Short mmCIF file of C-alpha atoms in Angstrom, two decimals:
data_model
loop_
_atom_site.label_atom_id
_atom_site.label_comp_id
_atom_site.label_asym_id
_atom_site.label_seq_id
_atom_site.Cartn_x
_atom_site.Cartn_y
_atom_site.Cartn_z
CA MET A 1 77.44 34.44 44.59
CA THR A 2 79.55 36.37 42.14
CA LEU A 3 82.74 38.21 43.08
CA LEU A 4 80.77 41.45 43.00
CA ASP A 5 78.13 39.95 45.32
CA GLN A 6 80.87 38.93 47.77
CA ALA A 7 82.51 42.37 47.72
CA HIS A 8 79.12 44.04 48.18
CA ALA A 9 78.26 41.75 51.12
CA ALA A 10 81.58 42.57 52.81
CA MET A 11 80.94 46.29 52.33
CA GLU A 12 77.40 46.05 53.72
CA ALA A 13 78.60 44.03 56.71
CA ALA A 14 81.07 46.76 57.69
CA PRO A 15 79.55 50.14 56.75
CA GLY A 16 82.32 52.06 58.50
CA ASP A 17 85.15 50.10 56.87
CA ASP A 18 86.65 52.22 54.09
CA ALA A 19 88.85 49.33 52.95
CA ALA A 20 85.80 47.12 52.32
CA ARG A 21 84.11 49.93 50.41
CA LEU A 22 87.20 50.47 48.27
CA ARG A 23 87.51 46.76 47.53
CA PHE A 24 83.92 46.76 46.28
CA TYR A 25 84.60 49.64 43.91
CA GLY A 26 87.79 47.95 42.77
CA GLN A 27 85.86 44.81 41.89
CA LEU A 28 83.24 46.92 40.11
CA ALA A 29 85.93 48.63 38.03
CA ASP A 30 87.69 45.39 37.08
CA GLY A 31 84.65 43.24 36.37
CA GLU A 32 82.60 42.93 33.21
CA LEU A 33 79.18 44.57 33.18
CA PHE A 34 76.31 43.98 30.78
CA LEU A 35 74.86 47.40 30.00
CA LEU A 36 71.19 47.42 28.97
CA LEU A 37 70.70 49.24 25.66
CA GLU A 38 67.73 50.84 23.99
CA ARG A 39 68.69 49.32 20.64
CA GLU A 40 71.45 47.26 19.08
CA PRO A 41 74.90 48.92 18.90
CA GLU A 42 75.71 50.86 15.75
CA ASP A 43 79.42 50.73 14.96
CA GLU A 44 81.01 52.13 18.14
CA THR A 45 77.91 54.01 19.26
CA LEU A 46 75.85 52.68 22.16
CA THR A 47 72.42 53.93 23.22
CA PRO A 48 71.81 52.90 26.83
CA GLN A 49 68.26 52.63 28.04
CA VAL A 50 67.78 55.47 30.54
CA PHE A 51 65.28 55.13 33.39
CA ASN A 52 64.00 58.27 35.10
CA LEU A 53 63.63 57.36 38.77
CA ASP A 54 62.84 59.54 41.76
CA GLU A 55 66.58 59.57 42.46
CA GLY A 56 67.27 60.83 38.92
CA PRO A 57 68.15 59.21 35.59
CA VAL A 58 70.01 55.91 35.69
CA VAL A 59 71.23 53.29 33.27
CA LEU A 60 71.20 49.62 34.23
CA ALA A 61 74.06 47.15 34.23
CA PHE A 62 74.41 43.58 35.49
CA ASP A 63 77.42 41.41 36.22
CA LEU A 64 75.74 38.35 34.67
CA GLU A 65 73.83 38.04 31.43
CA GLU A 66 71.32 35.86 33.26
CA ARG A 67 70.55 38.70 35.66
CA LEU A 68 69.92 41.10 32.81
CA ALA A 69 67.63 38.56 31.14
CA ALA A 70 65.75 37.95 34.40
CA PHE A 71 65.22 41.69 34.87
CA THR A 72 63.94 42.40 31.35
CA GLY A 73 62.00 39.17 30.93
CA VAL A 74 62.44 39.42 27.17
CA PRO A 75 65.45 39.42 24.80
CA ALA A 76 67.10 42.84 25.03
CA PRO A 77 70.14 44.46 23.42
CA TYR A 78 73.18 44.98 25.62
CA ALA A 79 76.89 45.71 25.50
CA ALA A 80 79.48 43.88 27.60
CA LEU A 81 81.96 46.42 28.95
CA PRO A 82 84.51 46.58 31.76
CA GLY A 83 83.12 48.46 34.74
CA ARG A 84 85.84 51.08 34.37
CA VAL A 85 84.64 51.83 30.85
CA VAL A 86 81.03 52.20 31.98
CA ALA A 87 82.09 54.60 34.74
CA GLY A 88 84.20 56.63 32.33
CA LEU A 89 81.39 56.93 29.82
CA LEU A 90 78.85 58.03 32.44
CA ALA A 91 81.13 60.51 34.18
CA GLY A 92 79.97 64.09 33.79
CA GLN A 93 76.58 63.06 32.41
CA GLY A 94 74.64 63.41 35.66
CA ILE A 95 73.43 59.82 35.26
CA GLY A 96 73.58 57.17 37.96
CA LEU A 97 74.13 53.44 37.63
CA GLY A 98 71.56 50.85 38.65
CA LEU A 99 73.62 47.78 39.44
CA ASN A 100 72.13 44.26 39.41
CA LEU A 101 68.62 45.54 40.08
CA GLY A 102 66.20 42.72 40.79
CA ASP A 103 66.77 39.96 43.32
CA ALA A 104 70.58 39.93 43.22
CA PRO A 105 72.26 40.39 46.63
CA SER A 106 74.41 43.19 45.20
CA ALA A 107 71.47 45.22 43.84
CA MET A 108 72.08 48.92 44.45
CA LEU A 109 71.86 52.39 42.93
CA LEU A 110 75.07 54.35 42.48
CA PRO A 111 74.35 58.09 42.32
CA PRO A 112 76.13 60.24 39.72
CA ASP A 113 78.70 61.50 42.24
CA ALA A 114 79.74 57.92 43.09
CA VAL A 115 80.15 57.13 39.38
CA GLU A 116 82.13 60.35 38.96
CA TRP A 117 84.42 59.42 41.87
CA LEU A 118 85.09 55.99 40.41
CA ALA A 119 85.87 57.43 36.98
CA ASP A 120 88.24 60.01 38.50
CA THR A 121 89.97 57.38 40.62
CA ILE A 122 90.67 54.96 37.80
CA GLY A 123 91.62 57.80 35.44
CA HIS A 124 94.35 59.11 37.75
CA ALA A 125 97.80 58.63 36.22
CA PRO A 126 100.78 58.00 38.55
CA ASP A 127 103.60 60.54 38.69
CA GLU A 128 106.81 59.88 36.80
CA ALA A 129 110.25 60.13 38.40
CA GLU A 130 113.83 58.99 37.82
CA ALA A 131 115.98 57.18 40.37
CA ARG A 132 118.78 54.60 40.34
CA PRO A 133 118.27 51.49 42.52
CA GLU A 134 121.29 50.53 44.58
CA SER A 135 120.18 47.35 46.34
CA PHE A 136 117.16 45.10 46.85
CA THR A 137 115.86 43.14 49.84
CA PRO A 138 112.73 41.01 50.39
CA PRO A 139 109.48 43.01 50.38
CA ARG A 140 107.86 44.14 53.64
CA LEU A 141 104.34 45.08 52.61
CA PRO A 142 100.95 44.20 54.15
CA GLN A 143 99.55 40.89 52.94
CA SER A 144 96.35 42.66 51.91
CA LEU A 145 98.29 44.79 49.44
CA ILE A 146 100.18 41.79 48.05
CA ALA A 147 96.84 40.02 47.54
CA ALA A 148 95.46 43.11 45.78
CA LEU A 149 98.48 43.23 43.50
CA ASP A 150 98.18 39.53 42.74
CA GLY A 151 94.54 39.95 41.74
CA LYS A 152 95.19 43.04 39.66
CA LEU A 153 98.21 41.60 37.85
CA GLY A 154 96.33 38.40 37.14
CA ARG A 155 94.19 40.48 34.76
CA ALA A 156 97.23 41.91 32.95
CA GLY A 157 98.22 38.67 31.25
CA GLY A 158 100.09 39.16 28.00
CA LEU A 159 101.23 42.71 28.79
CA ALA A 160 104.54 41.61 30.35
CA ALA A 161 106.45 38.39 30.96
CA HIS A 162 106.14 38.69 34.76
CA ALA A 163 106.58 41.15 37.62
CA LEU A 164 108.88 41.31 40.64
CA LEU A 165 108.28 43.01 43.99
CA ALA A 166 111.11 43.93 46.37
CA ALA A 167 112.18 46.53 48.90
CA VAL A 168 114.61 48.94 47.29
CA ARG A 169 117.30 51.39 48.35
CA TYR A 170 118.24 54.11 45.88
CA ASP A 171 121.61 55.75 45.39
CA ASP A 172 120.31 58.95 47.00
CA GLY A 173 119.56 57.10 50.23
CA ARG A 174 115.81 56.90 49.74
CA GLU A 175 114.14 53.60 50.58
CA GLY A 176 110.82 52.11 49.51
CA HIS A 177 109.34 49.28 47.49
CA MET A 178 109.52 48.63 43.77
CA LEU A 179 107.32 46.58 41.50
CA ALA A 180 109.16 45.90 38.26
CA PHE A 181 107.52 44.62 35.10
CA ILE A 182 109.82 42.45 33.04
CA ALA A 183 109.73 42.51 29.23
CA ALA A 184 106.60 44.67 29.04
CA LYS A 185 104.93 44.92 25.67
CA PRO A 186 105.62 48.22 23.87
CA GLY A 187 102.95 50.75 24.79
CA ALA A 188 101.67 48.72 27.77
CA GLU A 189 103.62 50.71 30.37
CA PRO A 190 100.93 53.32 31.20
CA ALA A 191 98.23 50.68 31.66
CA LEU A 192 100.47 48.55 33.87
CA ALA A 193 101.47 51.54 36.01
CA ARG A 194 97.81 52.49 36.44
CA SER A 195 96.95 48.94 37.48
CA VAL A 196 99.47 49.18 40.32
CA SER A 197 98.14 52.61 41.33
CA GLU A 198 94.61 51.18 41.43
CA ALA A 199 95.73 48.23 43.54
CA LEU A 200 97.05 50.70 46.11
CA THR A 201 93.91 52.83 46.02
CA PHE A 202 91.33 50.05 46.16
CA SER A 203 93.21 48.11 48.85
CA GLY A 204 92.85 51.14 51.13
CA LEU A 205 96.65 51.36 51.41
CA GLU A 206 97.29 54.27 49.07
CA ALA A 207 99.70 55.75 51.62
CA GLU A 208 102.09 52.86 50.98
CA ALA A 209 104.92 53.94 48.69
CA LEU A 210 105.32 51.67 45.68
CA ASP A 211 107.47 52.58 42.70
CA VAL A 212 106.89 50.99 39.30
CA ALA A 213 109.74 50.18 36.94
CA PHE A 214 110.19 48.40 33.63
CA PHE A 215 113.22 46.21 32.94
CA ALA A 216 114.31 44.04 30.07
CA GLU A 217 114.60 40.32 30.75
CA GLY A 218 118.10 39.58 32.02
CA ALA A 219 118.88 43.21 32.91
CA PRO A 220 121.15 43.54 36.00
CA ALA A 221 118.34 45.05 38.10
CA GLU A 222 115.98 42.22 37.08
CA VAL A 223 118.56 39.59 38.08
CA ALA A 224 119.17 41.30 41.44
CA MET A 225 115.44 41.59 42.19
CA ALA A 226 114.78 37.98 41.23
CA ARG A 227 117.18 36.78 43.97
CA VAL A 228 115.18 38.34 46.82
CA GLY A 229 111.87 39.54 45.38
CA LEU A 230 108.38 38.14 45.13
CA ARG A 231 107.43 37.05 41.63
CA PHE A 232 104.02 37.55 40.02
CA ASP A 233 103.32 35.57 36.88
CA LEU A 234 101.15 37.21 34.24
CA PRO A 235 99.59 34.27 32.38
CA VAL A 236 98.54 34.93 28.83
CA PRO A 237 94.72 34.86 28.74
CA LYS A 238 92.97 32.23 26.67
CA ALA A 239 91.33 33.31 23.46
CA PRO A 240 87.75 34.41 24.20
CA GLU A 241 86.04 31.66 22.23
CA LEU A 242 82.51 32.73 23.15
CA ARG A 243 83.10 36.42 22.52
CA GLU A 244 82.59 36.00 18.78
CA GLU A 245 79.07 34.64 19.38
CA ARG A 246 78.05 37.68 21.41
CA ALA A 247 77.89 40.37 18.77
CA PRO A 248 76.55 43.10 21.09
CA ALA A 249 79.60 42.72 23.31
CA ALA A 250 82.12 44.10 20.83
CA PRO A 251 81.98 47.90 21.31
CA GLY A 252 84.28 49.15 24.01
CA MET A 253 86.39 46.01 24.44
CA ASP A 254 89.33 47.73 22.71
CA PRO A 255 90.63 50.35 25.21
CA ALA A 256 92.12 52.32 22.31
CA ARG A 257 88.63 52.71 20.82
CA PRO A 258 86.16 53.44 23.60
CA PRO A 259 82.50 53.41 22.57
CA ILE A 260 80.37 56.50 22.33
CA LEU A 261 77.19 56.76 24.39
CA ARG A 262 74.18 58.35 22.73
CA TYR A 263 71.15 59.28 24.83
#
């Protein structure tokens, strides 16, 4: 079973559990999907194959190439895209998403409003504020949230040297928790802040307060946090050796140049 299969099974086993449902959508957003196309990509323009079902128009995506091949039965053009990109491209189009249709355990139809909700959720930017930390103590957060952060930050390799989590007290008396990214790459701050916001949302613990900060390596705040905080390493991802052999997978992999869908 794939990670998406596992998240889907957990959601189906507990239909009233909002946390399980959110974890499924979080996995869907973070994972890679193979979007079935009508023809080969042209530059940054993709033409998904649209199926008009009784439930309305849908495009099809699979979390494994083998599942796409099994569904079509013949070689077919596709684009490999993060689930968040697929949701963002479909949002506002009135088109649903057929996910892993066939004999996969996670086969399901996501209606347009579910796709819209996912796109809105991952597109939400956290608020900015200024505050001066006064002291740090060990973190006191639910283990489920720490696990969600660990999974999310594991996909942010190369964007910062590492991250530190600690309880914080500010000079105005306010208390909370802070996740600090150390030596973040220039321009990576918005994406890193959104990843933390998504970890809160998709863990079902959005009510937990978690501030995000960015410190230089060796800064006084970084040294103080390192003494008591929990460290998350952000390993640099290996070069995608097979990506060059999968020509249809290129459009959309650069977040600064999202593909264009043409119907």
